[in-house]
Amino acid sequence: MIEVIKPGLLTTVQDRGRWGYQCYGVAVAGAMDAFALASANLLVGNPEGAAGLEMSLLGPTLRFHRETNFALAGADLGPRLNGEPISNWTCHLAEPGALLDFAGWKSGLRAYLAISGGVDVPHIMGSRATYLLGRFGGLEGRALKFRDRLPILPPAAQPRNFAGRVFPENHRPPYRKNPTLRVVPGPFADFFSREAIQVFFSTEYTITPQSDRMGYRLQGEPLRRQKPKELISCGLANGTIQVPPDGQPIILLADRQSIGGYPIIATLILADLPLIAQCAPGDQLRFSPVSIDEAREEYLRLWGKLRNFETI
């Protein structure tokens, strides 16, 4: 098992999410940066969807109670094993009693910890992901706290067989501060004036402190509508960008609601979800339009890097 000595700022159990239940109003949840979690899992020999830990900004302090492999991916929070600095995107071997902690934030926002075998919490609707607003999934539907103990499933292979593996740098997402994010415009562009569409694609928006796993609220030049009414509620995707009456966009993310009635000006492409997941309040965003075909190609290119790594 893993023992929690310090819980960190916000540490939760996450996997690829709870798919297939949005029609009942159940949020998908899951890792905000699913690519980082999948990469860490592959490094330790797990299936890419195995449950691990999502750690935000200030990492936890954890004690390993058996020999195991672990890997970290995503944000660099200054990881240390028994006080010695270690690298992200690398499989490490932890001896029984070893202590993992974090010296302090360096880049990104969310780091992911995969442990050989995966975190063993109950499956609820096919997933181990924590849904904080619903208070279920993960460990009792909440963030980790002092003295929690997380059981770990048996490893798929001997830990020492994977130690030292590195996920290639050219396979990782192009994380950067203040990114330009690619979006597919619409489907409700007719709700906005031509000037509003131009503003959306030509100005910066700042992520506000009123942002969380459910969505990022942005602040910038308001987007004026030419249709004042709201929509009949429609389904929402990961990365949907809604515009409420105040004209300030909201990017809906992992813990989003299943339906909504604000008009959608664009949707973030799946290949750029890892980039937004590593952005924090105060960061600035720009948006660039792409076609559906381009969005599909970029998704296949990014996730194809995982398939390529599996064959190395």
PDB file of N, CA and C in Angstrom, residues 225-289:
ATOM      1  N   ARG A 225     -23.365  38.931 -28.210  1.00  0.00           N
ATOM      2  CA  ARG A 225     -24.271  38.080 -28.979  1.00  0.00           C
ATOM      3  C   ARG A 225     -25.138  38.918 -29.916  1.00  0.00           C
ATOM      4  N   GLN A 226     -25.558  38.266 -30.993  1.00  0.00           N
ATOM      5  CA  GLN A 226     -26.576  38.886 -31.836  1.00  0.00           C
ATOM      6  C   GLN A 226     -27.932  38.206 -31.642  1.00  0.00           C
ATOM      7  N   LYS A 227     -27.932  37.113 -30.850  1.00  0.00           N
ATOM      8  CA  LYS A 227     -29.176  36.476 -30.436  1.00  0.00           C
ATOM      9  C   LYS A 227     -29.197  36.471 -28.912  1.00  0.00           C
ATOM     10  N   PRO A 228     -30.114  37.175 -28.267  1.00  0.00           N
ATOM     11  CA  PRO A 228     -30.101  37.285 -26.802  1.00  0.00           C
ATOM     12  C   PRO A 228     -30.592  36.036 -26.087  1.00  0.00           C
ATOM     13  N   LYS A 229     -31.367  35.196 -26.742  1.00  0.00           N
ATOM     14  CA  LYS A 229     -31.959  34.056 -26.046  1.00  0.00           C
ATOM     15  C   LYS A 229     -30.931  32.952 -25.794  1.00  0.00           C
ATOM     16  N   GLU A 230     -31.288  32.042 -24.852  1.00  0.00           N
ATOM     17  CA  GLU A 230     -30.449  30.886 -24.560  1.00  0.00           C
ATOM     18  C   GLU A 230     -30.894  29.709 -25.426  1.00  0.00           C
ATOM     19  N   LEU A 231     -30.053  28.674 -25.425  1.00  0.00           N
ATOM     20  CA  LEU A 231     -30.358  27.446 -26.158  1.00  0.00           C
ATOM     21  C   LEU A 231     -31.286  26.549 -25.357  1.00  0.00           C
ATOM     22  N   ILE A 232     -31.946  25.637 -26.034  1.00  0.00           N
ATOM     23  CA  ILE A 232     -32.438  24.442 -25.356  1.00  0.00           C
ATOM     24  C   ILE A 232     -31.187  23.647 -24.990  1.00  0.00           C
ATOM     25  N   SER A 233     -31.142  23.111 -23.784  1.00  0.00           N
ATOM     26  CA  SER A 233     -29.916  22.461 -23.305  1.00  0.00           C
ATOM     27  C   SER A 233     -29.436  21.392 -24.289  1.00  0.00           C
ATOM     28  N   CYS A 234     -28.105  21.324 -24.443  1.00  0.00           N
ATOM     29  CA  CYS A 234     -27.505  20.326 -25.323  1.00  0.00           C
ATOM     30  C   CYS A 234     -26.355  19.652 -24.579  1.00  0.00           C
ATOM     31  N   GLY A 235     -25.885  18.525 -25.117  1.00  0.00           N
ATOM     32  CA  GLY A 235     -24.781  17.794 -24.503  1.00  0.00           C
ATOM     33  C   GLY A 235     -23.474  18.576 -24.582  1.00  0.00           C
ATOM     34  N   LEU A 236     -22.594  18.333 -23.607  1.00  0.00           N
ATOM     35  CA  LEU A 236     -21.336  19.057 -23.503  1.00  0.00           C
ATOM     36  C   LEU A 236     -20.157  18.098 -23.568  1.00  0.00           C
ATOM     37  N   ALA A 237     -19.119  18.517 -24.269  1.00  0.00           N
ATOM     38  CA  ALA A 237     -17.915  17.705 -24.421  1.00  0.00           C
ATOM     39  C   ALA A 237     -16.783  18.277 -23.583  1.00  0.00           C
ATOM     40  N   ASN A 238     -15.751  17.471 -23.387  1.00  0.00           N
ATOM     41  CA  ASN A 238     -14.543  17.958 -22.733  1.00  0.00           C
ATOM     42  C   ASN A 238     -13.892  18.983 -23.662  1.00  0.00           C
ATOM     43  N   GLY A 239     -13.773  20.225 -23.193  1.00  0.00           N
ATOM     44  CA  GLY A 239     -13.207  21.281 -24.009  1.00  0.00           C
ATOM     45  C   GLY A 239     -14.226  22.213 -24.629  1.00  0.00           C
ATOM     46  N   THR A 240     -15.517  21.946 -24.412  1.00  0.00           N
ATOM     47  CA  THR A 240     -16.557  22.856 -24.891  1.00  0.00           C
ATOM     48  C   THR A 240     -16.329  24.264 -24.321  1.00  0.00           C
ATOM     49  N   ILE A 241     -16.467  25.285 -25.176  1.00  0.00           N
ATOM     50  CA  ILE A 241     -16.318  26.676 -24.735  1.00  0.00           C
ATOM     51  C   ILE A 241     -17.673  27.350 -24.828  1.00  0.00           C
ATOM     52  N   GLN A 242     -18.301  27.550 -23.678  1.00  0.00           N
ATOM     53  CA  GLN A 242     -19.593  28.218 -23.594  1.00  0.00           C
ATOM     54  C   GLN A 242     -19.405  29.722 -23.366  1.00  0.00           C
ATOM     55  N   VAL A 243     -20.410  30.490 -23.757  1.00  0.00           N
ATOM     56  CA  VAL A 243     -20.388  31.929 -23.505  1.00  0.00           C
ATOM     57  C   VAL A 243     -21.687  32.327 -22.810  1.00  0.00           C
ATOM     58  N   PRO A 244     -21.631  32.600 -21.498  1.00  0.00           N
ATOM     59  CA  PRO A 244     -22.822  33.052 -20.770  1.00  0.00           C
ATOM     60  C   PRO A 244     -23.165  34.496 -21.124  1.00  0.00           C
ATOM     61  N   PRO A 245     -24.253  35.028 -20.572  1.00  0.00           N
ATOM     62  CA  PRO A 245     -24.692  36.383 -20.948  1.00  0.00           C
ATOM     63  C   PRO A 245     -23.667  37.486 -20.713  1.00  0.00           C
ATOM     64  N   ASP A 246     -22.731  37.315 -19.772  1.00  0.00           N
ATOM     65  CA  ASP A 246     -21.743  38.380 -19.545  1.00  0.00           C
ATOM     66  C   ASP A 246     -20.665  38.422 -20.625  1.00  0.00           C
ATOM     67  N   GLY A 247     -20.670  37.453 -21.553  1.00  0.00           N
ATOM     68  CA  GLY A 247     -19.732  37.469 -22.664  1.00  0.00           C
ATOM     69  C   GLY A 247     -18.357  36.912 -22.369  1.00  0.00           C
ATOM     70  N   GLN A 248     -18.124  36.401 -21.148  1.00  0.00           N
ATOM     71  CA  GLN A 248     -16.820  35.871 -20.770  1.00  0.00           C
ATOM     72  C   GLN A 248     -16.823  34.343 -20.935  1.00  0.00           C
ATOM     73  N   PRO A 249     -15.951  33.797 -21.786  1.00  0.00           N
ATOM     74  CA  PRO A 249     -15.997  32.360 -22.097  1.00  0.00           C
ATOM     75  C   PRO A 249     -15.674  31.474 -20.897  1.00  0.00           C
ATOM     76  N   ILE A 250     -16.226  30.253 -20.925  1.00  0.00           N
ATOM     77  CA  ILE A 250     -15.936  29.209 -19.940  1.00  0.00           C
ATOM     78  C   ILE A 250     -15.530  27.955 -20.696  1.00  0.00           C
ATOM     79  N   ILE A 251     -14.332  27.424 -20.392  1.00  0.00           N
ATOM     80  CA  ILE A 251     -13.887  26.166 -20.993  1.00  0.00           C
ATOM     81  C   ILE A 251     -14.286  25.037 -20.050  1.00  0.00           C
ATOM     82  N   LEU A 252     -15.173  24.160 -20.488  1.00  0.00           N
ATOM     83  CA  LEU A 252     -15.628  23.051 -19.657  1.00  0.00           C
ATOM     84  C   LEU A 252     -14.631  21.900 -19.738  1.00  0.00           C
ATOM     85  N   LEU A 253     -14.354  21.285 -18.571  1.00  0.00           N
ATOM     86  CA  LEU A 253     -13.283  20.293 -18.500  1.00  0.00           C
ATOM     87  C   LEU A 253     -13.771  19.007 -17.832  1.00  0.00           C
ATOM     88  N   ALA A 254     -12.899  18.273 -17.179  1.00  0.00           N
ATOM     89  CA  ALA A 254     -13.175  16.886 -16.803  1.00  0.00           C
ATOM     90  C   ALA A 254     -14.420  16.709 -15.934  1.00  0.00           C
ATOM     91  N   ASP A 255     -14.641  17.591 -14.962  1.00  0.00           N
ATOM     92  CA  ASP A 255     -15.776  17.449 -14.047  1.00  0.00           C
ATOM     93  C   ASP A 255     -17.003  18.238 -14.507  1.00  0.00           C
ATOM     94  N   ARG A 256     -17.062  18.545 -15.791  1.00  0.00           N
ATOM     95  CA  ARG A 256     -18.165  19.346 -16.346  1.00  0.00           C
ATOM     96  C   ARG A 256     -19.509  18.667 -16.127  1.00  0.00           C
ATOM     97  N   GLN A 257     -20.573  19.479 -16.153  1.00  0.00           N
ATOM     98  CA  GLN A 257     -21.929  18.949 -16.154  1.00  0.00           C
ATOM     99  C   GLN A 257     -22.196  18.277 -17.499  1.00  0.00           C
ATOM    100  N   SER A 258     -23.264  17.498 -17.583  1.00  0.00           N
ATOM    101  CA  SER A 258     -23.517  16.730 -18.804  1.00  0.00           C
ATOM    102  C   SER A 258     -24.252  17.528 -19.866  1.00  0.00           C
ATOM    103  N   ILE A 259     -25.056  18.537 -19.487  1.00  0.00           N
ATOM    104  CA  ILE A 259     -25.780  19.361 -20.455  1.00  0.00           C
ATOM    105  C   ILE A 259     -25.700  20.826 -20.037  1.00  0.00           C
ATOM    106  N   GLY A 260     -25.977  21.724 -20.992  1.00  0.00           N
ATOM    107  CA  GLY A 260     -25.983  23.142 -20.680  1.00  0.00           C
ATOM    108  C   GLY A 260     -26.689  23.924 -21.770  1.00  0.00           C
ATOM    109  N   GLY A 261     -27.072  25.170 -21.454  1.00  0.00           N
ATOM    110  CA  GLY A 261     -27.859  25.962 -22.375  1.00  0.00           C
ATOM    111  C   GLY A 261     -27.194  27.213 -22.889  1.00  0.00           C
ATOM    112  N   TYR A 262     -25.936  27.509 -22.472  1.00  0.00           N
ATOM    113  CA  TYR A 262     -25.230  28.654 -23.032  1.00  0.00           C
ATOM    114  C   TYR A 262     -24.741  28.304 -24.434  1.00  0.00           C
ATOM    115  N   PRO A 263     -24.773  29.256 -25.376  1.00  0.00           N
ATOM    116  CA  PRO A 263     -24.289  28.946 -26.717  1.00  0.00           C
ATOM    117  C   PRO A 263     -22.792  28.611 -26.729  1.00  0.00           C
ATOM    118  N   ILE A 264     -22.428  27.684 -27.582  1.00  0.00           N
ATOM    119  CA  ILE A 264     -21.047  27.186 -27.689  1.00  0.00           C
ATOM    120  C   ILE A 264     -20.386  27.868 -28.881  1.00  0.00           C
ATOM    121  N   ILE A 265     -19.318  28.602 -28.628  1.00  0.00           N
ATOM    122  CA  ILE A 265     -18.625  29.307 -29.698  1.00  0.00           C
ATOM    123  C   ILE A 265     -17.578  28.430 -30.368  1.00  0.00           C
ATOM    124  N   ALA A 266     -17.036  27.444 -29.633  1.00  0.00           N
ATOM    125  CA  ALA A 266     -16.001  26.563 -30.181  1.00  0.00           C
ATOM    126  C   ALA A 266     -15.761  25.431 -29.183  1.00  0.00           C
ATOM    127  N   THR A 267     -15.014  24.430 -29.621  1.00  0.00           N
ATOM    128  CA  THR A 267     -14.627  23.319 -28.749  1.00  0.00           C
ATOM    129  C   THR A 267     -13.137  23.057 -28.907  1.00  0.00           C
ATOM    130  N   LEU A 268     -12.443  22.994 -27.789  1.00  0.00           N
ATOM    131  CA  LEU A 268     -11.012  22.710 -27.779  1.00  0.00           C
ATOM    132  C   LEU A 268     -10.759  21.320 -28.361  1.00  0.00           C
ATOM    133  N   ILE A 269      -9.734  21.187 -29.205  1.00  0.00           N
ATOM    134  CA  ILE A 269      -9.462  19.869 -29.781  1.00  0.00           C
ATOM    135  C   ILE A 269      -8.841  18.962 -28.725  1.00  0.00           C
ATOM    136  N   LEU A 270      -9.067  17.662 -28.855  1.00  0.00           N
ATOM    137  CA  LEU A 270      -8.608  16.706 -27.851  1.00  0.00           C
ATOM    138  C   LEU A 270      -7.093  16.728 -27.678  1.00  0.00           C
ATOM    139  N   ALA A 271      -6.358  16.969 -28.761  1.00  0.00           N
ATOM    140  CA  ALA A 271      -4.898  16.975 -28.679  1.00  0.00           C
ATOM    141  C   ALA A 271      -4.361  18.106 -27.823  1.00  0.00           C
ATOM    142  N   ASP A 272      -5.162  19.159 -27.601  1.00  0.00           N
ATOM    143  CA  ASP A 272      -4.707  20.292 -26.786  1.00  0.00           C
ATOM    144  C   ASP A 272      -5.261  20.277 -25.364  1.00  0.00           C
ATOM    145  N   LEU A 273      -6.045  19.260 -25.007  1.00  0.00           N
ATOM    146  CA  LEU A 273      -6.511  19.164 -23.622  1.00  0.00           C
ATOM    147  C   LEU A 273      -5.356  19.045 -22.626  1.00  0.00           C
ATOM    148  N   PRO A 274      -4.255  18.311 -22.948  1.00  0.00           N
ATOM    149  CA  PRO A 274      -3.132  18.300 -22.003  1.00  0.00           C
ATOM    150  C   PRO A 274      -2.551  19.690 -21.749  1.00  0.00           C
ATOM    151  N   LEU A 275      -2.601  20.564 -22.756  1.00  0.00           N
ATOM    152  CA  LEU A 275      -2.031  21.906 -22.580  1.00  0.00           C
ATOM    153  C   LEU A 275      -2.863  22.731 -21.614  1.00  0.00           C
ATOM    154  N   ILE A 276      -4.196  22.714 -21.773  1.00  0.00           N
ATOM    155  CA  ILE A 276      -5.035  23.491 -20.861  1.00  0.00           C
ATOM    156  C   ILE A 276      -4.985  22.912 -19.452  1.00  0.00           C
ATOM    157  N   ALA A 277      -4.818  21.605 -19.334  1.00  0.00           N
ATOM    158  CA  ALA A 277      -4.765  20.969 -18.008  1.00  0.00           C
ATOM    159  C   ALA A 277      -3.573  21.448 -17.196  1.00  0.00           C
ATOM    160  N   GLN A 278      -2.523  21.903 -17.874  1.00  0.00           N
ATOM    161  CA  GLN A 278      -1.325  22.352 -17.171  1.00  0.00           C
ATOM    162  C   GLN A 278      -1.277  23.875 -17.004  1.00  0.00           C
ATOM    163  N   CYS A 279      -2.365  24.560 -17.366  1.00  0.00           N
ATOM    164  CA  CYS A 279      -2.453  26.011 -17.175  1.00  0.00           C
ATOM    165  C   CYS A 279      -3.093  26.329 -15.828  1.00  0.00           C
ATOM    166  N   ALA A 280      -2.723  27.454 -15.260  1.00  0.00           N
ATOM    167  CA  ALA A 280      -3.184  27.859 -13.930  1.00  0.00           C
ATOM    168  C   ALA A 280      -3.840  29.241 -14.004  1.00  0.00           C
ATOM    169  N   PRO A 281      -4.620  29.619 -12.974  1.00  0.00           N
ATOM    170  CA  PRO A 281      -5.150  30.981 -12.920  1.00  0.00           C
ATOM    171  C   PRO A 281      -4.038  32.015 -13.105  1.00  0.00           C
ATOM    172  N   GLY A 282      -4.327  33.012 -13.918  1.00  0.00           N
ATOM    173  CA  GLY A 282      -3.342  34.030 -14.264  1.00  0.00           C
ATOM    174  C   GLY A 282      -2.684  33.801 -15.604  1.00  0.00           C
ATOM    175  N   ASP A 283      -2.695  32.555 -16.092  1.00  0.00           N
ATOM    176  CA  ASP A 283      -2.143  32.272 -17.416  1.00  0.00           C
ATOM    177  C   ASP A 283      -3.061  32.866 -18.487  1.00  0.00           C
ATOM    178  N   GLN A 284      -2.466  33.191 -19.611  1.00  0.00           N
ATOM    179  CA  GLN A 284      -3.217  33.792 -20.716  1.00  0.00           C
ATOM    180  C   GLN A 284      -3.299  32.826 -21.888  1.00  0.00           C
ATOM    181  N   LEU A 285      -4.454  32.827 -22.533  1.00  0.00           N
ATOM    182  CA  LEU A 285      -4.739  31.902 -23.629  1.00  0.00           C
ATOM    183  C   LEU A 285      -5.117  32.676 -24.886  1.00  0.00           C
ATOM    184  N   ARG A 286      -4.762  32.100 -26.023  1.00  0.00           N
ATOM    185  CA  ARG A 286      -5.285  32.530 -27.309  1.00  0.00           C
ATOM    186  C   ARG A 286      -5.893  31.316 -28.001  1.00  0.00           C
ATOM    187  N   PHE A 287      -6.743  31.556 -28.979  1.00  0.00           N
ATOM    188  CA  PHE A 287      -7.437  30.477 -29.677  1.00  0.00           C
ATOM    189  C   PHE A 287      -7.205  30.580 -31.176  1.00  0.00           C
ATOM    190  N   SER A 288      -7.027  29.418 -31.801  1.00  0.00           N
ATOM    191  CA  SER A 288      -6.791  29.348 -33.238  1.00  0.00           C
ATOM    192  C   SER A 288      -7.742  28.327 -33.845  1.00  0.00           C
ATOM    193  N   PRO A 289      -8.460  28.662 -34.921  1.00  0.00           N
ATOM    194  CA  PRO A 289      -9.435  27.736 -35.486  1.00  0.00           C
ATOM    195  C   PRO A 289      -8.789  26.661 -36.358  1.00  0.00           C
TER     196      PRO A 289
END
